[in-house]
XYZ file of C-alpha atoms in Angstrom:
458
model
C 190.028 160.670 111.023
C 190.596 163.990 109.299
C 187.586 164.040 107.071
C 188.280 165.612 103.214
C 187.543 168.390 101.817
C 184.050 167.998 100.371
C 184.445 168.608 96.457
C 183.885 171.711 94.258
C 182.581 172.420 90.870
C 183.075 174.410 88.802
C 179.668 176.041 88.616
C 179.919 178.251 91.492
C 179.594 181.952 90.754
C 182.359 183.512 89.546
C 183.170 185.522 92.412
C 183.409 182.655 93.978
C 185.846 180.532 91.850
C 188.406 183.309 91.364
C 189.388 182.388 95.516
C 188.144 178.759 95.644
C 189.467 175.767 93.238
C 185.659 174.727 92.254
C 187.386 171.254 91.475
C 187.937 169.235 94.021
C 191.155 168.867 93.373
C 191.611 165.276 95.835
C 191.684 161.692 95.300
C 192.768 159.110 97.359
C 196.565 159.292 96.081
C 197.097 163.248 96.415
C 194.777 164.811 98.978
C 196.814 163.728 102.063
C 199.521 165.720 102.853
C 199.024 168.688 101.159
C 196.071 169.973 102.198
C 195.408 168.813 105.470
C 194.354 171.889 107.687
C 193.215 173.326 105.269
C 189.852 174.430 104.669
C 188.288 174.632 101.618
C 188.352 178.323 100.143
C 191.388 179.448 102.604
C 194.486 181.206 101.015
C 196.918 180.419 102.692
C 198.874 183.548 103.696
C 202.425 184.296 103.114
C 205.454 184.256 105.249
C 206.493 187.234 106.694
C 209.810 186.591 104.734
C 208.073 186.588 101.887
C 206.878 190.111 101.900
C 209.492 191.651 100.758
C 209.595 192.364 96.741
C 212.570 190.463 96.137
C 211.746 187.451 98.013
C 207.961 187.217 96.925
C 209.199 186.848 93.131
C 210.761 184.273 94.149
C 208.879 182.574 95.961
C 206.397 182.870 92.804
C 208.514 181.183 90.611
C 209.871 178.629 92.461
C 206.134 177.947 93.066
C 204.942 178.098 89.409
C 208.957 177.000 87.255
C 207.247 173.141 87.690
C 204.419 173.932 86.203
C 205.536 175.555 83.171
C 207.806 172.913 82.552
C 204.628 170.767 82.794
C 203.721 172.684 80.242
C 206.510 172.468 78.035
C 207.043 169.027 78.680
C 203.104 168.298 77.371
C 203.678 171.068 74.204
C 207.268 169.206 73.103
C 205.593 165.625 73.469
C 202.786 167.061 70.666
C 205.198 168.084 68.527
C 207.456 165.507 68.720
C 204.523 162.690 68.376
C 201.211 163.344 66.607
C 202.363 165.749 64.676
C 204.146 163.881 62.307
C 200.006 162.521 61.723
C 199.517 165.453 60.580
C 202.545 166.209 57.685
C 202.481 162.926 56.690
C 198.440 163.973 56.100
C 199.347 166.990 54.664
C 202.062 165.212 52.295
C 199.303 162.673 50.686
C 197.627 165.510 50.099
C 200.233 167.695 48.036
C 199.198 171.174 49.667
C 201.492 173.388 49.453
C 203.934 174.523 52.851
C 201.826 178.073 53.011
C 198.412 175.485 53.362
C 200.247 173.335 55.998
C 202.450 175.977 57.362
C 198.493 177.659 58.254
C 197.446 174.140 59.187
C 200.097 173.478 62.812
C 199.491 177.063 63.184
C 195.528 176.534 63.170
C 195.997 173.978 64.830
C 198.306 175.239 67.682
C 196.889 178.390 67.783
C 193.163 176.718 69.061
C 194.556 174.522 71.244
C 196.288 177.283 73.112
C 193.382 179.551 73.152
C 191.183 177.301 74.106
C 194.288 176.276 76.928
C 195.019 178.876 78.538
C 191.084 180.548 79.275
C 189.087 177.344 79.940
C 191.971 176.881 82.951
C 191.898 180.386 84.145
C 188.202 180.473 83.898
C 187.533 176.724 85.331
C 190.663 176.855 87.638
C 191.730 173.692 86.291
C 193.919 172.039 84.722
C 192.244 171.819 80.386
C 194.739 170.851 78.314
C 193.480 170.326 74.738
C 195.214 169.528 71.361
C 194.391 168.420 67.824
C 192.561 165.486 67.192
C 195.690 163.135 66.347
C 193.234 159.993 65.374
C 191.278 162.390 62.595
C 195.362 163.248 61.414
C 195.927 159.618 60.121
C 192.100 159.474 58.914
C 192.956 162.340 56.569
C 196.193 160.439 54.856
C 193.492 158.075 52.883
C 190.865 160.876 52.715
C 193.010 164.019 51.196
C 193.967 161.809 48.720
C 190.217 161.050 47.294
C 188.663 164.853 47.969
C 189.682 168.661 46.997
C 190.988 170.319 50.030
C 187.497 172.165 50.174
C 185.434 169.458 50.340
C 187.993 168.286 53.496
C 187.798 171.516 54.868
C 183.815 171.315 54.500
C 183.929 167.780 56.538
C 185.592 169.794 59.346
C 183.493 172.789 59.711
C 180.687 170.179 60.189
C 182.356 167.819 62.907
C 183.584 170.676 64.608
C 178.945 172.302 64.468
C 178.383 168.195 66.034
C 181.162 169.097 68.771
C 179.537 172.402 69.105
C 175.941 170.952 69.960
C 177.022 167.522 71.729
C 177.898 170.623 74.335
C 176.369 173.479 73.826
C 172.850 170.785 74.400
C 174.586 168.788 77.577
C 174.076 165.674 76.224
C 177.789 164.973 77.085
C 177.761 165.418 80.654
C 174.858 163.277 80.938
C 176.171 160.365 79.438
C 179.732 161.078 81.415
C 177.904 161.455 84.320
C 176.465 157.372 84.675
C 179.937 155.861 83.639
C 181.891 154.910 86.891
C 184.525 156.343 88.191
C 187.350 153.667 88.758
C 186.601 152.861 84.428
C 187.497 156.150 83.499
C 191.026 155.777 85.944
C 191.279 152.695 84.074
C 191.087 153.911 80.252
C 193.706 157.004 82.225
C 195.875 154.267 83.020
C 195.518 152.038 79.365
C 196.055 155.206 77.437
C 199.389 156.139 79.099
C 200.455 152.258 79.592
C 202.176 152.036 76.345
C 203.847 155.309 76.612
C 205.526 154.227 79.870
C 206.083 151.067 78.714
C 208.354 153.020 75.796
C 210.227 155.148 77.527
C 212.712 151.433 78.552
C 211.261 150.300 75.363
C 213.613 152.772 73.377
C 216.235 151.086 74.994
C 216.164 148.278 72.389
C 216.864 151.302 69.719
C 219.071 150.352 67.569
C 220.295 153.758 66.985
C 223.779 154.603 67.987
C 223.572 155.532 71.409
C 220.246 155.032 72.345
C 220.043 152.673 74.774
C 222.572 154.351 76.613
C 220.945 157.720 76.349
C 217.174 155.811 78.363
C 219.965 154.531 80.587
C 221.659 157.644 82.079
C 218.480 159.230 81.967
C 216.433 157.343 84.139
C 219.874 157.534 86.291
C 219.751 160.924 86.343
C 215.495 161.093 86.702
C 216.105 158.737 89.661
C 218.817 160.723 91.126
C 216.694 164.226 90.597
C 213.814 162.537 92.030
C 215.608 161.749 95.287
C 217.085 165.403 95.431
C 213.938 167.774 94.346
C 210.666 165.634 92.642
C 209.789 168.847 91.756
C 212.243 169.524 89.134
C 212.750 165.814 88.324
C 211.245 165.970 84.615
C 212.713 169.385 83.990
C 215.968 168.184 84.856
C 215.888 164.999 83.077
C 214.633 166.460 80.061
C 217.857 168.790 79.812
C 219.736 166.104 81.148
C 218.566 164.093 77.343
C 219.439 166.626 75.418
C 222.960 167.591 77.375
C 223.758 163.934 76.378
C 222.454 163.783 72.953
C 224.288 167.376 71.922
C 227.884 166.406 73.450
C 227.415 163.131 72.697
C 225.666 162.305 69.593
C 223.541 159.302 71.647
C 220.672 158.437 70.071
C 220.941 161.292 67.197
C 219.092 159.924 64.505
C 215.921 162.424 64.703
C 212.539 161.436 65.571
C 211.175 162.276 62.154
C 213.639 161.550 59.564
C 211.820 164.265 57.043
C 209.355 166.443 56.659
C 208.660 166.887 53.065
C 211.009 169.795 52.997
C 212.435 172.346 55.206
C 210.175 175.594 56.080
C 210.804 178.172 53.055
C 210.198 181.396 55.379
C 211.518 180.959 59.282
C 209.483 184.336 60.511
C 206.012 184.336 62.020
C 202.874 182.059 60.518
C 201.229 183.162 57.992
C 197.678 181.848 58.014
C 195.850 180.762 54.758
C 191.928 181.209 53.869
C 190.336 178.015 52.423
C 186.793 178.357 50.988
C 184.996 175.194 52.500
C 182.703 173.317 50.133
C 180.021 170.743 51.053
C 179.797 167.596 49.258
C 178.406 163.903 50.564
C 181.809 162.043 50.320
C 182.332 164.656 52.065
C 180.203 164.030 54.778
C 180.324 160.381 54.945
C 184.742 160.081 54.758
C 184.982 162.657 56.994
C 183.011 164.371 59.247
C 181.009 161.640 60.102
C 184.254 160.220 60.951
C 186.339 162.885 62.230
C 183.170 163.333 65.155
C 183.095 160.243 66.087
C 187.220 160.146 66.238
C 186.891 163.163 68.043
C 183.997 162.224 71.017
C 185.505 158.674 71.833
C 189.651 159.316 71.049
C 189.533 162.794 72.238
C 187.059 164.079 74.349
C 186.318 161.163 76.455
C 189.938 160.079 77.274
C 190.152 163.783 77.653
C 187.284 163.984 80.541
C 188.568 160.944 82.114
C 192.264 162.105 82.813
C 190.142 165.331 84.529
C 187.844 162.991 86.693
C 190.564 160.505 87.486
C 192.725 163.113 89.055
C 189.795 164.397 90.978
C 188.609 167.400 88.739
C 184.921 168.308 88.387
C 184.966 170.536 85.331
C 181.662 171.596 83.531
C 182.213 168.968 80.642
C 179.752 170.578 78.491
C 180.902 173.981 78.509
C 184.800 172.144 77.494
C 183.150 170.281 74.430
C 181.521 172.717 73.425
C 184.456 175.339 73.749
C 186.722 173.444 71.498
C 183.930 172.745 69.083
C 183.553 176.195 68.296
C 187.624 177.036 68.350
C 187.176 173.653 65.602
C 184.733 176.059 64.240
C 186.036 179.495 64.204
C 189.811 177.645 62.539
C 188.446 175.033 60.451
C 189.056 177.065 57.044
C 192.291 177.701 58.255
C 193.296 174.318 58.736
C 192.235 173.264 61.746
C 190.200 169.535 61.894
C 189.873 169.452 65.241
C 190.276 170.795 68.375
C 189.472 168.961 71.513
C 190.763 168.115 74.953
C 194.277 165.896 75.146
C 194.353 162.746 77.104
C 198.114 162.356 77.319
C 199.799 164.999 77.630
C 196.354 166.444 79.589
C 198.179 163.569 82.052
C 201.348 166.066 82.559
C 199.670 168.843 84.129
C 197.218 166.916 86.261
C 199.806 164.902 88.354
C 201.849 166.296 91.299
C 204.828 167.405 89.227
C 203.349 170.177 88.334
C 203.118 170.879 91.251
C 201.811 169.637 95.125
C 198.754 171.359 95.244
C 196.186 170.449 93.424
C 194.501 173.543 93.540
C 197.251 174.975 91.370
C 198.256 173.042 89.188
C 195.316 174.648 86.990
C 198.679 177.722 85.876
C 200.048 174.640 84.022
C 197.021 174.026 81.849
C 197.570 177.972 81.369
C 201.449 177.403 80.532
C 201.012 174.640 78.381
C 197.895 176.830 76.512
C 200.541 180.113 76.470
C 203.571 177.551 74.880
C 201.398 176.723 72.121
C 200.364 180.069 70.947
C 204.030 180.925 70.892
C 205.267 178.328 68.609
C 202.233 177.939 66.736
C 202.838 181.536 65.469
C 206.496 180.459 64.418
C 204.901 176.791 62.617
C 207.023 176.022 60.164
C 210.078 176.495 61.941
C 209.408 175.220 64.774
C 207.200 172.689 63.590
C 210.880 171.768 61.904
C 212.569 171.872 64.327
C 211.069 170.443 67.156
C 211.266 166.741 64.736
C 215.027 166.968 64.662
C 214.828 165.247 68.500
C 215.585 161.604 68.764
C 212.964 159.650 69.005
C 214.650 158.068 72.590
C 214.897 161.124 74.054
C 210.766 162.096 73.901
C 209.756 158.354 74.714
C 211.932 158.415 78.231
C 210.383 161.731 78.821
C 207.688 161.368 77.776
C 207.231 158.208 79.750
C 209.168 159.109 82.842
C 206.714 162.508 83.501
C 203.516 160.283 82.799
C 204.687 156.752 85.803
C 202.531 159.292 88.321
C 199.878 159.621 85.943
C 199.796 156.097 85.575
C 200.038 155.093 88.844
C 197.164 157.545 90.397
C 194.719 155.260 87.121
C 195.506 152.217 88.872
C 194.958 153.156 92.224
C 191.593 154.836 91.485
C 190.702 151.719 89.099
C 191.088 148.953 91.805
C 189.422 151.446 94.371
C 186.255 149.977 94.123
C 185.643 146.357 95.313
C 182.729 145.863 93.819
C 184.244 147.266 90.236
C 187.733 146.253 89.841
C 186.706 143.645 87.701
C 184.974 145.711 84.677
C 187.833 148.064 85.134
C 190.363 145.418 84.490
C 188.800 144.864 81.262
C 188.468 147.871 80.118
C 192.407 148.888 82.162
C 193.422 145.515 79.421
C 191.501 145.894 76.300
C 192.734 149.768 76.257
C 196.507 149.343 76.741
C 196.045 146.257 74.076
C 195.760 149.270 70.870
C 193.136 147.902 69.326
C 191.265 149.180 66.343
C 187.689 147.805 65.036
C 185.423 149.427 63.130
C 187.046 153.224 62.730
C 187.363 153.471 66.449
C 190.176 152.581 69.004
C 191.117 151.370 71.608
C 190.213 153.551 74.336
C 186.123 153.699 73.046
C 186.523 149.445 73.596
C 187.225 149.285 76.345
C 185.197 151.610 77.735
C 182.589 149.852 76.518
C 183.565 146.472 77.428
C 184.034 147.338 80.787
C 180.977 149.721 81.253
C 179.011 146.138 79.559
C 181.392 144.395 82.436
C 180.340 146.898 84.855
C 176.317 145.756 84.489
C 176.534 142.203 83.405
C 178.302 141.579 87.059
C 176.594 144.806 88.883
C 174.113 142.468 90.418
C 176.165 139.053 91.357
C 178.733 141.964 93.235
C 176.135 143.435 95.521
C 174.425 140.782 95.815
C 177.748 138.782 97.515
């Protein structure tokens, strides 16, 4: 039996990192076909036909296009979904149009810079986003506190993330969590998106069921013909049906308050932070906890479940630094993404795991591009039908859900703990301010610890 290539780590030297995929890029579901017989670090030589300039350009375009599409889909889902919480929080706090634009600009630029740099530096598809549960928290915090004090809370939460990554605490904790529980948590987080892809067919919006059905049929056809382009073609099919036939015409976000006043480049607005005990207790501390448990841990779990072994401390510290620098402009928290990251770590992004880091770079680049036009782009993205967005997201994540379930059940002695993690995470329960991902992991670890001696004895 052919032995799988050894696992690589991003702690190798910079020279080696430029030649070898620093992460192990192999799970049982992914490592079989593409790299059999290829020694780690061996550069794949182009064929003679691809050495001419024209054919080399065409080959490169064909090679990178799916990764770029994966990055675009990830950004599309971020703007059409989680951004709504940011806009609702801004409306609750009665922020000006300039402040809202600056907020969206800051979180977009922060996610973009972190994604581009970390993906290129570590050769791992690192996808970053903003603190989605934290945005939900701010819908109430901005009602009771001045915006300048809330920004002060942003700064303190960012300092906490920076210290957690810089001191190495995060990696020491993650090293004690079984891989199967991370895979189960990933599958539980993503399950509802897979369900929503087909649940959108229950929508009462005119034509929405037909839109979902046609997109799924198109997905099967495209997948049969070319798995690499299936999601891109399904997205184009959905947009064509929506624009030509009006199916699902109701936008995903019915209102954004007011349309953007200007359709040019976004201008960041500086807000001088103020500090108070009320802001620390009601904003800074909850933001840090939600970011760590609801975003950073699932984000690392996605990478681990996909077989990547990045330096997690550097990733956490990097996002904390970006949050710190952009907080005065409205960024409430930059962190690793989980849901959108799963789109960029699957086979649809690239058949070779060590090449999927391009999807992370593409995702970051699209964040930078669209964030530069924050006011106009936010309004435009909000017009996409809810059924179209949920269907594309769910279909794009089917492979990640499958790999998560396979990884969760891979170790017989950990299956029950992984199942508890999966079920609790998928329940979407929220208790004591902590989301289902945190509770799923906590109860899964409790089950694993309680049953571990019995499993070993048997």
